[in-house]
């Protein structure tokens, strides 16, 4: 069971949260111009690292707000909790530790 | 339906069932991962295609990954034609393998019930029964009285939160002793001359341009005509080493067993809706599982709230288990695809083959997975049963959506 620090509500048990997968995956800037392969990449392919991973969570049973955190996928240590603002297309992603 | 077998009927401990050779410098085929699928692939490469200059490389110990961590359920009652064909091929192989391998791995066709608790479950179940029967897969629809007759310990009272409204039954489904399946395949692959090399971790790939020519390992580089990945859970970590991105997310999936009980549970019972699945092992443990943890992870342990949830569901379905103690829990890492179906076939990198994405249900497919993968590796062309499961389906959009029939939430 993870203990997750919601930026607004503080530390709560994992079961109050909903998992949203990888963070900072912007909608394609030019959807009309995407090839089938690029669409497949956007729809279906995400990072799956063994190590630090930037991911989205929603405090579904609490304040219901989304936020990002960086969690180690082996130790489950939560290395950072980030703001809820997704990175817009073309902007640099936060650097993983 | 004999599911009580005295332990003296179990085969010997497998120390002498295969050699432990040092890796040669070169092989025709290197298979990465000595789990069930890797071993079955090696076996069928030798048996069906005469290719025996093969090494199976295993980072840990033979069959110590998901092969040692699953709940051993075997069935083929999938919805889509492509999946039903693949898993039914496996079931037919399961039916002949103990004799063919000359090794009793306690394959027991005690049937599987997939319970329905809502009107939608009933509709899904009856539809799947019809689809199965059209596809040549044995399937029946049982009403609650028939469920109670087939498995008397299921609580079919209407006075529970999610009453049993019926169930699909696949009579030919069952369980097997997973370790022994691996040992049986390993022994025969070894007898054909396949090198099973444990403690040998792949750390990179040898490449010439767009072609893979071998692997780097902690025991030195090994060249190969073809390299076939069969490393469930860690496929995307391996593929990363060669610059290949996969539509795979790795999740922890946990299971548990109870203390040993008298034989009381005559079949396999699964429930998508209240979400637990239970069978009784030959020795007497209740083997239980539920869904994956929602988050990605490689830690080989899961969250406790999932166990609480599945135990609550199990107790409502089986009040008889109220005083059973949990003996141990464990977790495996499953690689999950967006459509809950596996990926089998060539990759954009020449001589590199992929077998992954079996999600929560790879064990039942073990022989079929090996059969079609061996064909694909030996001929360079996908086996007809594997063709729909190619990586390209995520680009063409021809997905094989089996989230419903996969039966475990992932």
PDB file of N, CA and C in Angstrom, chain B residues 2 22 25 39 43-44 55 57 67 73 132 142 168 188 190 202 236 241 308 327 364 386 390 392 403 410:
ATOM      1  N   UNK B   2     -10.373 -36.786 -10.047  1.00  0.00           N
ATOM      2  CA  UNK B   2      -9.478 -37.038  -8.920  1.00  0.00           C
ATOM      3  C   UNK B   2      -8.571 -35.839  -8.730  1.00  0.00           C
ATOM      4  N   UNK B  22      28.183 -24.294 -19.674  1.00  0.00           N
ATOM      5  CA  UNK B  22      28.636 -22.924 -19.899  1.00  0.00           C
ATOM      6  C   UNK B  22      28.169 -22.496 -21.281  1.00  0.00           C
ATOM      7  N   UNK B  25      30.038 -19.810 -27.679  1.00  0.00           N
ATOM      8  CA  UNK B  25      30.216 -18.451 -28.213  1.00  0.00           C
ATOM      9  C   UNK B  25      29.143 -18.103 -29.226  1.00  0.00           C
ATOM     10  N   UNK B  39      10.971 -22.029 -22.438  1.00  0.00           N
ATOM     11  CA  UNK B  39      11.271 -23.464 -22.464  1.00  0.00           C
ATOM     12  C   UNK B  39      10.421 -24.185 -23.507  1.00  0.00           C
ATOM     13  N   UNK B  43      11.721 -26.247 -26.713  1.00  0.00           N
ATOM     14  CA  UNK B  43      11.284 -27.631 -26.941  1.00  0.00           C
ATOM     15  C   UNK B  43      10.718 -27.804 -28.349  1.00  0.00           C
ATOM     16  N   UNK B  44       9.825 -26.890 -28.756  1.00  0.00           N
ATOM     17  CA  UNK B  44       9.204 -27.037 -30.075  1.00  0.00           C
ATOM     18  C   UNK B  44      10.151 -26.660 -31.204  1.00  0.00           C
ATOM     19  N   UNK B  55      20.275 -21.778 -27.227  1.00  0.00           N
ATOM     20  CA  UNK B  55      20.510 -21.501 -25.805  1.00  0.00           C
ATOM     21  C   UNK B  55      19.300 -20.769 -25.247  1.00  0.00           C
ATOM     22  N   UNK B  57      18.638 -18.384 -22.200  1.00  0.00           N
ATOM     23  CA  UNK B  57      19.368 -17.624 -21.178  1.00  0.00           C
ATOM     24  C   UNK B  57      18.397 -17.148 -20.106  1.00  0.00           C
ATOM     25  N   UNK B  67       6.504 -18.023 -14.073  1.00  0.00           N
ATOM     26  CA  UNK B  67       6.138 -19.447 -14.095  1.00  0.00           C
ATOM     27  C   UNK B  67       5.970 -19.969 -12.667  1.00  0.00           C
ATOM     28  N   UNK B  73      -4.052 -21.751 -13.780  1.00  0.00           N
ATOM     29  CA  UNK B  73      -5.340 -22.046 -14.412  1.00  0.00           C
ATOM     30  C   UNK B  73      -5.171 -22.177 -15.924  1.00  0.00           C
ATOM     31  N   UNK B 132     -17.856 -19.484 -28.186  1.00  0.00           N
ATOM     32  CA  UNK B 132     -16.968 -20.624 -27.980  1.00  0.00           C
ATOM     33  C   UNK B 132     -17.462 -21.850 -28.736  1.00  0.00           C
ATOM     34  N   UNK B 142     -24.637 -22.392 -17.223  1.00  0.00           N
ATOM     35  CA  UNK B 142     -25.287 -23.012 -16.072  1.00  0.00           C
ATOM     36  C   UNK B 142     -26.142 -21.980 -15.349  1.00  0.00           C
ATOM     37  N   UNK B 168     -20.625 -19.461 -16.850  1.00  0.00           N
ATOM     38  CA  UNK B 168     -20.157 -20.265 -17.965  1.00  0.00           C
ATOM     39  C   UNK B 168     -19.343 -21.403 -17.388  1.00  0.00           C
ATOM     40  N   UNK B 188      13.173 -32.248 -21.634  1.00  0.00           N
ATOM     41  CA  UNK B 188      13.135 -32.694 -23.024  1.00  0.00           C
ATOM     42  C   UNK B 188      13.953 -31.769 -23.935  1.00  0.00           C
ATOM     43  N   UNK B 190      16.570 -30.104 -23.061  1.00  0.00           N
ATOM     44  CA  UNK B 190      17.961 -30.459 -22.757  1.00  0.00           C
ATOM     45  C   UNK B 190      18.354 -31.750 -23.478  1.00  0.00           C
ATOM     46  N   UNK B 202      21.027 -10.930 -19.740  1.00  0.00           N
ATOM     47  CA  UNK B 202      21.278 -10.167 -20.969  1.00  0.00           C
ATOM     48  C   UNK B 202      21.380  -8.693 -20.597  1.00  0.00           C
ATOM     49  N   UNK B 236       9.825  -4.843 -21.844  1.00  0.00           N
ATOM     50  CA  UNK B 236      10.130  -3.492 -22.316  1.00  0.00           C
ATOM     51  C   UNK B 236      11.483  -3.014 -21.803  1.00  0.00           C
ATOM     52  N   UNK B 241      16.960  -1.841 -24.367  1.00  0.00           N
ATOM     53  CA  UNK B 241      18.392  -2.010 -24.595  1.00  0.00           C
ATOM     54  C   UNK B 241      18.729  -1.989 -26.085  1.00  0.00           C
ATOM     55  N   UNK B 308      -7.215  -7.748   0.617  1.00  0.00           N
ATOM     56  CA  UNK B 308      -8.427  -7.578   1.439  1.00  0.00           C
ATOM     57  C   UNK B 308      -9.686  -7.709   0.583  1.00  0.00           C
ATOM     58  N   UNK B 327      -1.521 -18.701   4.026  1.00  0.00           N
ATOM     59  CA  UNK B 327      -0.188 -19.247   4.290  1.00  0.00           C
ATOM     60  C   UNK B 327       0.874 -18.301   3.753  1.00  0.00           C
ATOM     61  N   UNK B 364      -1.591 -20.511 -19.078  1.00  0.00           N
ATOM     62  CA  UNK B 364      -2.466 -21.411 -19.837  1.00  0.00           C
ATOM     63  C   UNK B 364      -2.018 -21.564 -21.281  1.00  0.00           C
ATOM     64  N   UNK B 386      -0.494 -17.022 -34.826  1.00  0.00           N
ATOM     65  CA  UNK B 386       0.151 -15.876 -34.178  1.00  0.00           C
ATOM     66  C   UNK B 386       0.017 -14.603 -34.997  1.00  0.00           C
ATOM     67  N   UNK B 390       0.520  -9.771 -34.118  1.00  0.00           N
ATOM     68  CA  UNK B 390       1.756  -9.059 -34.445  1.00  0.00           C
ATOM     69  C   UNK B 390       1.752  -7.654 -33.857  1.00  0.00           C
ATOM     70  N   UNK B 392       2.282  -5.008 -35.350  1.00  0.00           N
ATOM     71  CA  UNK B 392       1.686  -4.019 -36.267  1.00  0.00           C
ATOM     72  C   UNK B 392       0.234  -3.712 -35.933  1.00  0.00           C
ATOM     73  N   UNK B 403     -10.322  -7.741 -22.948  1.00  0.00           N
ATOM     74  CA  UNK B 403     -10.395  -7.341 -21.545  1.00  0.00           C
ATOM     75  C   UNK B 403     -11.470  -8.120 -20.791  1.00  0.00           C
ATOM     76  N   UNK B 410      -7.041  -5.933 -15.861  1.00  0.00           N
ATOM     77  CA  UNK B 410      -5.755  -5.336 -16.226  1.00  0.00           C
ATOM     78  C   UNK B 410      -5.888  -4.511 -17.493  1.00  0.00           C
TER      79      UNK B 410
END
